[in-house]
Structure formats: C-alpha cells, structure tokens
Coordinates of C-alpha atoms in Angstrom, one line a residue:
X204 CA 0.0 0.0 0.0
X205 CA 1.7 3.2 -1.2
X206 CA -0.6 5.2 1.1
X207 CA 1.7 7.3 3.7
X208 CA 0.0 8.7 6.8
X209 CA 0.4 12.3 7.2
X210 CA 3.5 13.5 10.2
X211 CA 1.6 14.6 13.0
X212 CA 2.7 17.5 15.4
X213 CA 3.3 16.4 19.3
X214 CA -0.1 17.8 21.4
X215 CA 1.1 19.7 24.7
X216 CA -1.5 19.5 27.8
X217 CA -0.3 20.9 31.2
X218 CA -2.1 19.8 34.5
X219 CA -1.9 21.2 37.9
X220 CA -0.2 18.3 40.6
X221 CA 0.2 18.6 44.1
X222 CA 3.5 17.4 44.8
X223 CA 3.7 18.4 48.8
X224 CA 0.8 19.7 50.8
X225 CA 0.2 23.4 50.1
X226 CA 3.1 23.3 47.1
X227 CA 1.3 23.9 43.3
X228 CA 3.4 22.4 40.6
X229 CA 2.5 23.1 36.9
X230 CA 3.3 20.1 34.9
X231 CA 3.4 19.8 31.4
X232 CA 2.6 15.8 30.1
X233 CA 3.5 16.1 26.1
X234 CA 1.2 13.2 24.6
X235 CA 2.8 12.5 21.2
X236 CA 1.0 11.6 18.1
X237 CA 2.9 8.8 16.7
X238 CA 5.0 10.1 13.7
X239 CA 5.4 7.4 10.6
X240 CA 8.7 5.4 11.3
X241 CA 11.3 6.5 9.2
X242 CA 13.9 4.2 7.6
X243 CA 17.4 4.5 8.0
X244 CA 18.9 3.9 4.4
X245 CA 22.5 5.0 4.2
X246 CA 25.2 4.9 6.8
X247 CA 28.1 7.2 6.0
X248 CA 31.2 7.7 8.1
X249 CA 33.0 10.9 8.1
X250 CA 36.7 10.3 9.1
X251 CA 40.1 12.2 8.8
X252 CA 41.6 8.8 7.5
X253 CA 39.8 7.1 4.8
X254 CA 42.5 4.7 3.8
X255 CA 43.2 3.5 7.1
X256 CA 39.5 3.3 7.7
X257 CA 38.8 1.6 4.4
X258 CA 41.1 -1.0 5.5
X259 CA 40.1 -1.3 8.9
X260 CA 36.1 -1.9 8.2
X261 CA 37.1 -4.0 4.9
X262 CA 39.3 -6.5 7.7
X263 CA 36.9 -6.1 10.7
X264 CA 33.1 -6.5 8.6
X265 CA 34.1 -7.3 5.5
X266 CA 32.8 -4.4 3.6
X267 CA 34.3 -4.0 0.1
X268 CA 34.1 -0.5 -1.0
X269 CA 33.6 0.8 -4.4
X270 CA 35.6 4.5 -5.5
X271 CA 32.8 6.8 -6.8
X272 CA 34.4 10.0 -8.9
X273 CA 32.4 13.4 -7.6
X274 CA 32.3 16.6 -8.7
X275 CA 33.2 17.2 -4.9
X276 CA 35.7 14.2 -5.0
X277 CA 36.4 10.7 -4.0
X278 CA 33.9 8.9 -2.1
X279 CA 33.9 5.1 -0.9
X280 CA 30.2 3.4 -1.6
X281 CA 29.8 0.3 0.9
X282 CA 27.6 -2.4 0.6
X283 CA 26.9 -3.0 4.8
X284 CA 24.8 -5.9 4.2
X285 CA 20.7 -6.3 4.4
X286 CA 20.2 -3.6 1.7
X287 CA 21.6 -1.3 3.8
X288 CA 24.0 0.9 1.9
X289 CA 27.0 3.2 2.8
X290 CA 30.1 4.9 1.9
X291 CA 33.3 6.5 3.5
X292 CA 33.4 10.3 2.9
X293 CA 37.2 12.1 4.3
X294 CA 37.0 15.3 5.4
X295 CA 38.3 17.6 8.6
X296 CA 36.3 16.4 11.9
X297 CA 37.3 15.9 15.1
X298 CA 37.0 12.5 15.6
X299 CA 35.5 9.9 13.2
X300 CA 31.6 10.1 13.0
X301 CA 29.0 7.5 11.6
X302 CA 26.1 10.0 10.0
X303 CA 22.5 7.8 9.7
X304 CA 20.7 9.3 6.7
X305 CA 17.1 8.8 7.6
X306 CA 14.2 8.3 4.0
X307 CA 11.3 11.4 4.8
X308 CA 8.6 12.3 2.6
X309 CA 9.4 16.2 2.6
X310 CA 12.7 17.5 3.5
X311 CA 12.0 20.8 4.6
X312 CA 9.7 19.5 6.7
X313 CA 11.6 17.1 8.7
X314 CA 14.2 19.6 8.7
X315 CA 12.1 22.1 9.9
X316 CA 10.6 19.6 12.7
X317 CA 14.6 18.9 13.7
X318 CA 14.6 22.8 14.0
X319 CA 11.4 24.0 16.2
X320 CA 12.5 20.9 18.6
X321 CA 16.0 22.6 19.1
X322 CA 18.7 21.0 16.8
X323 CA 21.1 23.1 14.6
X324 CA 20.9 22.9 10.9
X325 CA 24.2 22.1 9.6
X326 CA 23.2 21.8 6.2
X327 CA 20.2 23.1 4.6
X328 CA 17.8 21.1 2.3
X329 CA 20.1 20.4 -0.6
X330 CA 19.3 18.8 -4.1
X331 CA 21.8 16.4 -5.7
X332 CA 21.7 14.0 -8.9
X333 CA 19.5 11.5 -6.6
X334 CA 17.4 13.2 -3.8
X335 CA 17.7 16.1 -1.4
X336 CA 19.7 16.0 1.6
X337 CA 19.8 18.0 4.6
X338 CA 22.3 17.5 8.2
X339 CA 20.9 18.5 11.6
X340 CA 22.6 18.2 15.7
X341 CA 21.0 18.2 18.4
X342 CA 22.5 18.5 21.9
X343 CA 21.3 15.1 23.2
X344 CA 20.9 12.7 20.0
X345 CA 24.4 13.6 17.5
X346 CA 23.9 14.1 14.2
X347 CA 21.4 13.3 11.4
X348 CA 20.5 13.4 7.9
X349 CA 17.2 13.6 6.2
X350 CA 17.0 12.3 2.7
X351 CA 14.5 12.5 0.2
X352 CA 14.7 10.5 -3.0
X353 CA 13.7 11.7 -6.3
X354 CA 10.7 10.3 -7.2
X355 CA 10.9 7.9 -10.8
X356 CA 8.6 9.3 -13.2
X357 CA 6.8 6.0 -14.9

C-alpha cells in the first residue's frame, strides 16, 4: 500500500499536581502523536583517514568499498549488508563520526521539525543527482540526515 499517513505534530497538555501539601506544581505531560517510522537507508562515516579506515572496516566486517568519482571528490560506496548501503566520505572532523541518513517524505519539513525541537541545521535542504539531503545536531541525540529521493517518473 503506497498510502503514507500524514506527520503529525506532538499535542502539549499541562495539569496542575500537588506534589507536597500546600506546594502547586504546573506540569506539562507532552502526549505524542505517533509520527510514521522513518527508515534508515545510508550509513556514512566521516573520518580524517579514509585509507586507514577503508582497511580497517574491509578487515573487521568485510565491507568491500567501491571508489565513486564526484564533482566534490572521492567517495567510498559500501555495501553494509541487508540492503543497507553506505560509503566512507574524508573530510576535517574531530573524531571519526557515523552520519545515519534517515528516508522522509518532505525534507524541509523534517528539517524544519529537527529545527522547532532545538537541533542546529548544519546543512540546509540540498538537491543532488538522486534526492535532497539535509544535516541537523542536536544537543542530546548527535547528528542526522534527512534524505528524500527523487521520485521515478513512470
């Protein structure tokens, strides 16, 4: 069934508890609308080493990588195994980072979501040949991307 359920916004209800005799608390109780589960469908690393990284996951996993030409650069593909794809991307970070890119419907959408419940936009909604990507942080749950697939016209 190609039917997708529309993202739903959290409700906010606040109630007044008595936590002590004579003290008046307001609490808030957030009941949440369940969202559509997301899929994760690419797992990229972001290293300052790629050939010692390329070797390390290719010896530990398994993973054989495949060098994809860019108008940006080099860029490892992987094949991790249950459809799951990824690649290896080098580039100046602090310490080596795995980046889940998670499928949405609409990326501004989810990237505005990211936004109004307090993560940074690293990168902005961006087309390339396949989809649109865009990179959020947030203080408690690292970092993210949203991607969005072009649709096949039939």
């Amino acid at each position: 069934s190609g039917v997708r359920r529309p993202d739903r916004s959290p409700s906010v209800r606040f109630r007044r508890s008595s936590a002590r005799a004579g003290a008046d608390h307001t609490v808030m109780a957030q009941t949440m609308t369940p969202l559509r589960s997301n899929p994760v469908v690419h797992l990229e690393l972001h290293t300052g080493d790629l050939p010692r990284a390329r070797d390390l996951y290719a010896q530990l996993c398994g993973w054989r990588p495949e060098l994809i030409e860019t108008r940006a650069g080099s860029y490892l593909s992987l094949e991790l195994g249950g459809g799951l794809e990824g690649g290896i991307v080098e580039c100046p970070v602090r310490g080596p980072l795995w980046l889940p890119y998670v499928e949405v419907h609409e990326i501004a959408e989810a990237t505005d979501r990211a936004r109004g419940l307090g993560a940074c936009v690293l990168l902005e909604p961006r087309e390339g040949p396949a989809g649109w990507r865009s990179v959020v942080r947030t203080t408690v749950g690292g970092e993210l991307a949203f991607w969005q697939p072009k649709r096949r016209s039939p």
